[in-house]
PDB file of C-alpha atoms in Angstrom:
ATOM      1  CA  UNK Y  24      -0.128  -0.103  -0.404  1.00  0.00           C
ATOM      2  CA  UNK Y  25       2.694   2.509  -0.705  1.00  0.00           C
ATOM      3  CA  UNK Y  26       2.801   5.350  -2.510  1.00  0.00           C
ATOM      4  CA  UNK Y  27       6.062   5.927  -4.192  1.00  0.00           C
ATOM      5  CA  UNK Y  28       6.932   8.444  -7.289  1.00  0.00           C
ATOM      6  CA  UNK Y  29      11.418   8.620  -8.839  1.00  0.00           C
ATOM      7  CA  UNK Y  30      12.516  10.975 -11.103  1.00  0.00           C
ATOM      8  CA  UNK Y  31      14.908   7.917 -12.286  1.00  0.00           C
ATOM      9  CA  UNK Y  32      15.129   5.163 -11.960  1.00  0.00           C
ATOM     10  CA  UNK Y  33      13.259   2.752  -8.279  1.00  0.00           C
ATOM     11  CA  UNK Y  34      15.105  -0.758  -7.933  1.00  0.00           C
ATOM     12  CA  UNK Y  35      11.986  -2.357  -5.283  1.00  0.00           C
ATOM     13  CA  UNK Y  36      13.849  -5.027  -2.895  1.00  0.00           C
ATOM     14  CA  UNK Y  37      11.336  -7.518  -2.602  1.00  0.00           C
ATOM     15  CA  UNK Y  38       8.365  -7.107  -4.365  1.00  0.00           C
ATOM     16  CA  UNK Y  39       4.868  -4.634  -4.681  1.00  0.00           C
ATOM     17  CA  UNK Y  40       1.407  -5.486  -3.850  1.00  0.00           C
ATOM     18  CA  UNK Y  41      -1.242  -2.727  -4.239  1.00  0.00           C
ATOM     19  CA  UNK Y  42       1.194  -0.130  -4.006  1.00  0.00           C
ATOM     20  CA  UNK Y  43       1.090   3.137  -6.416  1.00  0.00           C
ATOM     21  CA  UNK Y  44       4.451   3.807  -7.865  1.00  0.00           C
ATOM     22  CA  UNK Y  45       6.229   6.101 -10.368  1.00  0.00           C
ATOM     23  CA  UNK Y  46       9.272   6.449 -12.317  1.00  0.00           C
ATOM     24  CA  UNK Y  47      10.222   8.380 -15.084  1.00  0.00           C
ATOM     25  CA  UNK Y  48      12.377   5.982 -17.075  1.00  0.00           C
ATOM     26  CA  UNK Y  49      12.453   2.894 -15.466  1.00  0.00           C
ATOM     27  CA  UNK Y  50      10.836  -0.052 -12.518  1.00  0.00           C
ATOM     28  CA  UNK Y  51      13.572  -3.060 -11.858  1.00  0.00           C
ATOM     29  CA  UNK Y  52      11.213  -5.600  -9.289  1.00  0.00           C
ATOM     30  CA  UNK Y  53      12.789  -9.252 -10.171  1.00  0.00           C
ATOM     31  CA  UNK Y  54      15.074  -9.401  -6.740  1.00  0.00           C
ATOM     32  CA  UNK Y  55      13.628 -11.164  -3.410  1.00  0.00           C
ATOM     33  CA  UNK Y  56      10.272 -12.721  -5.117  1.00  0.00           C
ATOM     34  CA  UNK Y  57       9.898  -9.657  -7.386  1.00  0.00           C
ATOM     35  CA  UNK Y  58       5.767  -9.972  -7.674  1.00  0.00           C
ATOM     36  CA  UNK Y  59       4.156  -6.908  -8.464  1.00  0.00           C
ATOM     37  CA  UNK Y  60       0.163  -7.143  -7.399  1.00  0.00           C
ATOM     38  CA  UNK Y  61      -2.270  -5.195  -7.546  1.00  0.00           C
ATOM     39  CA  UNK Y  62      -2.494  -1.564  -7.430  1.00  0.00           C
ATOM     40  CA  UNK Y  63      -1.087   0.289 -10.283  1.00  0.00           C
ATOM     41  CA  UNK Y  64       3.288   0.373 -12.271  1.00  0.00           C
ATOM     42  CA  UNK Y  65       3.887   3.812 -13.867  1.00  0.00           C
ATOM     43  CA  UNK Y  66       7.102   3.967 -15.941  1.00  0.00           C
ATOM     44  CA  UNK Y  67       9.205   5.790 -18.538  1.00  0.00           C
ATOM     45  CA  UNK Y  68      10.706   3.533 -20.434  1.00  0.00           C
ATOM     46  CA  UNK Y  69      10.582   0.091 -19.035  1.00  0.00           C
ATOM     47  CA  UNK Y  70       9.470  -2.309 -16.303  1.00  0.00           C
ATOM     48  CA  UNK Y  71      10.830  -5.977 -15.727  1.00  0.00           C
ATOM     49  CA  UNK Y  72       9.923  -7.597 -13.153  1.00  0.00           C
ATOM     50  CA  UNK Y  73       9.404 -11.724 -12.008  1.00  0.00           C
ATOM     51  CA  UNK Y  74       5.637 -11.848 -11.706  1.00  0.00           C
ATOM     52  CA  UNK Y  75       2.708 -10.028 -12.074  1.00  0.00           C
ATOM     53  CA  UNK Y  76      -0.374 -10.297 -11.139  1.00  0.00           C
ATOM     54  CA  UNK Y  77      -1.256 -13.299  -9.176  1.00  0.00           C
ATOM     55  CA  UNK Y  78      -3.368 -16.551 -10.000  1.00  0.00           C
ATOM     56  CA  UNK Y  79      -6.348 -14.904  -8.091  1.00  0.00           C
ATOM     57  CA  UNK Y  80      -6.662 -12.373 -10.791  1.00  0.00           C
ATOM     58  CA  UNK Y  81      -5.922  -9.714  -8.545  1.00  0.00           C
ATOM     59  CA  UNK Y  82      -6.644  -6.488 -11.219  1.00  0.00           C
ATOM     60  CA  UNK Y  83      -2.495  -5.136 -11.221  1.00  0.00           C
ATOM     61  CA  UNK Y  84      -2.512  -2.256 -13.746  1.00  0.00           C
ATOM     62  CA  UNK Y  85       0.892  -2.259 -15.325  1.00  0.00           C
ATOM     63  CA  UNK Y  86       1.149   1.416 -17.777  1.00  0.00           C
ATOM     64  CA  UNK Y  87       4.204   3.079 -20.125  1.00  0.00           C
ATOM     65  CA  UNK Y  88       2.795   6.464 -19.649  1.00  0.00           C
ATOM     66  CA  UNK Y  89       4.668  10.125 -20.407  1.00  0.00           C
ATOM     67  CA  UNK Y  90       5.370  10.145 -16.847  1.00  0.00           C
ATOM     68  CA  UNK Y  91       6.865  13.698 -16.569  1.00  0.00           C
ATOM     69  CA  UNK Y  92       5.258  16.217 -14.595  1.00  0.00           C
ATOM     70  CA  UNK Y  93       6.061  19.066 -17.159  1.00  0.00           C
ATOM     71  CA  UNK Y  94       4.348  16.759 -20.103  1.00  0.00           C
ATOM     72  CA  UNK Y  95       0.995  16.783 -17.218  1.00  0.00           C
ATOM     73  CA  UNK Y  96       1.575  20.480 -16.827  1.00  0.00           C
ATOM     74  CA  UNK Y  97       1.184  21.080 -20.220  1.00  0.00           C
ATOM     75  CA  UNK Y  98      -1.753  18.699 -21.347  1.00  0.00           C
ATOM     76  CA  UNK Y  99      -3.673  20.456 -17.817  1.00  0.00           C
ATOM     77  CA  UNK Y 100      -2.869  24.047 -19.717  1.00  0.00           C
ATOM     78  CA  UNK Y 101      -4.283  22.233 -23.146  1.00  0.00           C
ATOM     79  CA  UNK Y 102      -7.499  21.796 -21.702  1.00  0.00           C
ATOM     80  CA  UNK Y 103      -7.672  24.947 -19.726  1.00  0.00           C
ATOM     81  CA  UNK Y 104      -6.983  27.136 -22.750  1.00  0.00           C
ATOM     82  CA  UNK Y 105      -9.814  24.290 -25.502  1.00  0.00           C
ATOM     83  CA  UNK Y 106     -11.780  24.998 -22.705  1.00  0.00           C
ATOM     84  CA  UNK Y 107     -10.984  28.676 -22.405  1.00  0.00           C
ATOM     85  CA  UNK Y 108     -11.018  29.507 -26.082  1.00  0.00           C
ATOM     86  CA  UNK Y 109     -14.360  27.428 -26.534  1.00  0.00           C
ATOM     87  CA  UNK Y 110     -16.362  29.607 -24.870  1.00  0.00           C
ATOM     88  CA  UNK Y 111     -15.124  32.786 -26.042  1.00  0.00           C
ATOM     89  CA  UNK Y 112     -15.695  31.787 -29.421  1.00  0.00           C
ATOM     90  CA  UNK Y 113     -18.969  31.021 -27.603  1.00  0.00           C
ATOM     91  CA  UNK Y 114     -19.611  34.282 -26.720  1.00  0.00           C
ATOM     92  CA  UNK Y 115     -19.128  35.549 -30.354  1.00  0.00           C
ATOM     93  CA  UNK Y 116     -20.860  33.541 -31.473  1.00  0.00           C
ATOM     94  CA  UNK Y 117     -21.788  34.171 -35.809  1.00  0.00           C
ATOM     95  CA  UNK Y 118     -21.631  37.618 -35.316  1.00  0.00           C
ATOM     96  CA  UNK Y 119     -19.402  39.633 -37.550  1.00  0.00           C
ATOM     97  CA  UNK Y 120     -17.161  41.205 -35.235  1.00  0.00           C
ATOM     98  CA  UNK Y 121     -15.773  43.943 -37.264  1.00  0.00           C
ATOM     99  CA  UNK Y 122     -19.793  45.120 -38.239  1.00  0.00           C
ATOM    100  CA  UNK Y 123     -21.181  45.281 -34.218  1.00  0.00           C
ATOM    101  CA  UNK Y 124     -17.853  46.817 -32.761  1.00  0.00           C
ATOM    102  CA  UNK Y 125     -18.992  49.983 -35.560  1.00  0.00           C
ATOM    103  CA  UNK Y 126     -22.777  49.454 -33.928  1.00  0.00           C
ATOM    104  CA  UNK Y 127     -21.586  49.288 -29.930  1.00  0.00           C
ATOM    105  CA  UNK Y 128     -20.457  52.126 -27.095  1.00  0.00           C
ATOM    106  CA  UNK Y 129     -16.875  52.895 -26.598  1.00  0.00           C
ATOM    107  CA  UNK Y 130     -17.271  51.067 -22.692  1.00  0.00           C
ATOM    108  CA  UNK Y 131     -18.517  47.135 -24.854  1.00  0.00           C
ATOM    109  CA  UNK Y 132     -16.403  48.108 -27.652  1.00  0.00           C
ATOM    110  CA  UNK Y 133     -13.335  48.221 -25.440  1.00  0.00           C
ATOM    111  CA  UNK Y 134     -14.104  45.366 -23.604  1.00  0.00           C
ATOM    112  CA  UNK Y 135     -14.843  42.617 -26.650  1.00  0.00           C
ATOM    113  CA  UNK Y 136     -11.686  43.481 -27.786  1.00  0.00           C
ATOM    114  CA  UNK Y 137      -9.698  42.518 -25.025  1.00  0.00           C
ATOM    115  CA  UNK Y 138     -11.728  39.244 -24.986  1.00  0.00           C
ATOM    116  CA  UNK Y 139     -10.421  39.440 -28.867  1.00  0.00           C
ATOM    117  CA  UNK Y 140      -6.474  39.932 -27.203  1.00  0.00           C
ATOM    118  CA  UNK Y 141      -7.538  37.935 -24.805  1.00  0.00           C
ATOM    119  CA  UNK Y 142      -9.148  34.829 -27.127  1.00  0.00           C
ATOM    120  CA  UNK Y 143      -5.163  36.020 -29.522  1.00  0.00           C
ATOM    121  CA  UNK Y 144      -3.312  35.001 -26.659  1.00  0.00           C
ATOM    122  CA  UNK Y 145      -5.076  31.973 -25.385  1.00  0.00           C
ATOM    123  CA  UNK Y 146      -4.694  30.294 -28.644  1.00  0.00           C
ATOM    124  CA  UNK Y 147      -1.130  31.138 -29.421  1.00  0.00           C
ATOM    125  CA  UNK Y 148      -0.340  30.062 -25.578  1.00  0.00           C
ATOM    126  CA  UNK Y 149      -3.045  26.833 -26.358  1.00  0.00           C
ATOM    127  CA  UNK Y 150      -0.695  26.648 -30.186  1.00  0.00           C
ATOM    128  CA  UNK Y 151       2.702  26.696 -28.099  1.00  0.00           C
ATOM    129  CA  UNK Y 152       1.355  23.963 -25.449  1.00  0.00           C
ATOM    130  CA  UNK Y 153       0.394  21.256 -28.508  1.00  0.00           C
ATOM    131  CA  UNK Y 154       3.958  21.959 -30.028  1.00  0.00           C
ATOM    132  CA  UNK Y 155       4.997  21.520 -26.350  1.00  0.00           C
ATOM    133  CA  UNK Y 156       3.324  18.020 -26.277  1.00  0.00           C
ATOM    134  CA  UNK Y 157       3.656  16.759 -30.003  1.00  0.00           C
ATOM    135  CA  UNK Y 158       7.384  17.061 -28.995  1.00  0.00           C
ATOM    136  CA  UNK Y 159       7.725  14.996 -25.848  1.00  0.00           C
ATOM    137  CA  UNK Y 160       5.066  12.599 -27.516  1.00  0.00           C
ATOM    138  CA  UNK Y 161       7.539  11.913 -30.302  1.00  0.00           C
ATOM    139  CA  UNK Y 162      10.816  11.739 -27.924  1.00  0.00           C
ATOM    140  CA  UNK Y 163       8.799   8.886 -26.192  1.00  0.00           C
ATOM    141  CA  UNK Y 164       8.041   7.313 -29.448  1.00  0.00           C
ATOM    142  CA  UNK Y 165      10.966   7.460 -30.465  1.00  0.00           C
ATOM    143  CA  UNK Y 166      12.809   5.419 -28.344  1.00  0.00           C
ATOM    144  CA  UNK Y 167      12.919   2.004 -28.381  1.00  0.00           C
ATOM    145  CA  UNK Y 168      13.425   0.548 -24.938  1.00  0.00           C
ATOM    146  CA  UNK Y 169       9.613   0.882 -23.932  1.00  0.00           C
ATOM    147  CA  UNK Y 170       9.046  -2.344 -22.779  1.00  0.00           C
ATOM    148  CA  UNK Y 171       7.547  -4.489 -20.598  1.00  0.00           C
ATOM    149  CA  UNK Y 172       9.625  -7.765 -19.379  1.00  0.00           C
ATOM    150  CA  UNK Y 173       8.023 -10.299 -17.408  1.00  0.00           C
ATOM    151  CA  UNK Y 174      10.685 -13.936 -16.213  1.00  0.00           C
ATOM    152  CA  UNK Y 175       8.274 -15.524 -15.020  1.00  0.00           C
ATOM    153  CA  UNK Y 176       4.061 -14.967 -15.508  1.00  0.00           C
ATOM    154  CA  UNK Y 177       2.286 -12.556 -16.293  1.00  0.00           C
ATOM    155  CA  UNK Y 178      -1.629 -12.969 -14.642  1.00  0.00           C
ATOM    156  CA  UNK Y 179      -4.821 -12.800 -16.144  1.00  0.00           C
ATOM    157  CA  UNK Y 180      -6.548  -9.469 -15.281  1.00  0.00           C
ATOM    158  CA  UNK Y 181      -3.272  -7.301 -15.492  1.00  0.00           C
ATOM    159  CA  UNK Y 182      -4.348  -4.161 -17.824  1.00  0.00           C
ATOM    160  CA  UNK Y 183      -0.632  -2.677 -20.076  1.00  0.00           C
ATOM    161  CA  UNK Y 184      -1.354   0.993 -20.787  1.00  0.00           C
ATOM    162  CA  UNK Y 185       1.657   1.826 -23.121  1.00  0.00           C
ATOM    163  CA  UNK Y 186       1.065   6.180 -24.075  1.00  0.00           C
ATOM    164  CA  UNK Y 187      -2.446   6.731 -23.775  1.00  0.00           C
ATOM    165  CA  UNK Y 188      -4.197   4.876 -26.959  1.00  0.00           C
ATOM    166  CA  UNK Y 189      -2.840   1.883 -26.707  1.00  0.00           C
ATOM    167  CA  UNK Y 190      -4.680  -0.867 -23.407  1.00  0.00           C
ATOM    168  CA  UNK Y 191      -4.407  -4.453 -23.913  1.00  0.00           C
ATOM    169  CA  UNK Y 192      -6.569  -6.649 -21.147  1.00  0.00           C
ATOM    170  CA  UNK Y 193      -4.349  -9.308 -20.317  1.00  0.00           C
ATOM    171  CA  UNK Y 194      -7.235 -12.303 -20.403  1.00  0.00           C
ATOM    172  CA  UNK Y 195      -5.229 -15.149 -19.866  1.00  0.00           C
ATOM    173  CA  UNK Y 196      -1.955 -16.080 -17.859  1.00  0.00           C
ATOM    174  CA  UNK Y 197       0.835 -15.874 -19.953  1.00  0.00           C
ATOM    175  CA  UNK Y 198       4.829 -17.549 -19.539  1.00  0.00           C
ATOM    176  CA  UNK Y 199       7.842 -15.635 -20.154  1.00  0.00           C
ATOM    177  CA  UNK Y 200       7.237 -12.553 -21.971  1.00  0.00           C
ATOM    178  CA  UNK Y 201       8.188  -9.329 -23.278  1.00  0.00           C
ATOM    179  CA  UNK Y 202       5.241  -6.467 -24.300  1.00  0.00           C
ATOM    180  CA  UNK Y 203       6.310  -3.103 -26.623  1.00  0.00           C
ATOM    181  CA  UNK Y 204       4.722  -0.876 -28.357  1.00  0.00           C
ATOM    182  CA  UNK Y 205       5.564  -1.078 -32.300  1.00  0.00           C
ATOM    183  CA  UNK Y 206       5.196   1.881 -33.121  1.00  0.00           C
ATOM    184  CA  UNK Y 207       6.508   1.248 -37.303  1.00  0.00           C
ATOM    185  CA  UNK Y 208       3.529  -0.688 -37.366  1.00  0.00           C
ATOM    186  CA  UNK Y 209       0.893   1.345 -34.926  1.00  0.00           C
ATOM    187  CA  UNK Y 210      -0.661  -1.894 -32.840  1.00  0.00           C
ATOM    188  CA  UNK Y 211       0.508  -3.954 -30.384  1.00  0.00           C
ATOM    189  CA  UNK Y 212       2.437  -6.840 -29.805  1.00  0.00           C
ATOM    190  CA  UNK Y 213       3.411  -9.472 -27.608  1.00  0.00           C
ATOM    191  CA  UNK Y 214       6.603 -11.690 -27.796  1.00  0.00           C
ATOM    192  CA  UNK Y 215       7.226 -15.080 -25.993  1.00  0.00           C
ATOM    193  CA  UNK Y 216      11.764 -15.262 -25.295  1.00  0.00           C
TER     194      UNK Y 216
END
């Protein structure tokens, strides 16, 4: 039931049971019994364990994802900016703003100009944040060491997530395996050694 966060790697001395673990690089759980059972385990590049899940089907989440704080902040900023832009655009509707400004008092026209400036600034910031997210995604997928390595058994009822869009639900136990995402083929792949 521990919660562990590391900026780089985590080496587990025995095993993890119902823990929330996040490492920006690698999680190694091969010493002692080396079992990851229950909870959620997130790493940026690699998770290696002797065993993941349990024979009883304990729900276990294993994820290779973009875990850096700056990426999470960018995702939150992107959502906030998109909401702000949508609100401003819905306030204007389908109106011709140039014609509208001519019919309004100076005070109301200034308020609309301020909103338009805010919209332009928000759009520029949104573009920068989106580019930052795209760069982080490119860096994530360009690395070929993204893998989950299981030396003994990967049990059923384990959920594997690679990135935000690729989810594999393990339905039956798989011995001695490596799971990775082949970004050149854009599909989840499972190989047995």
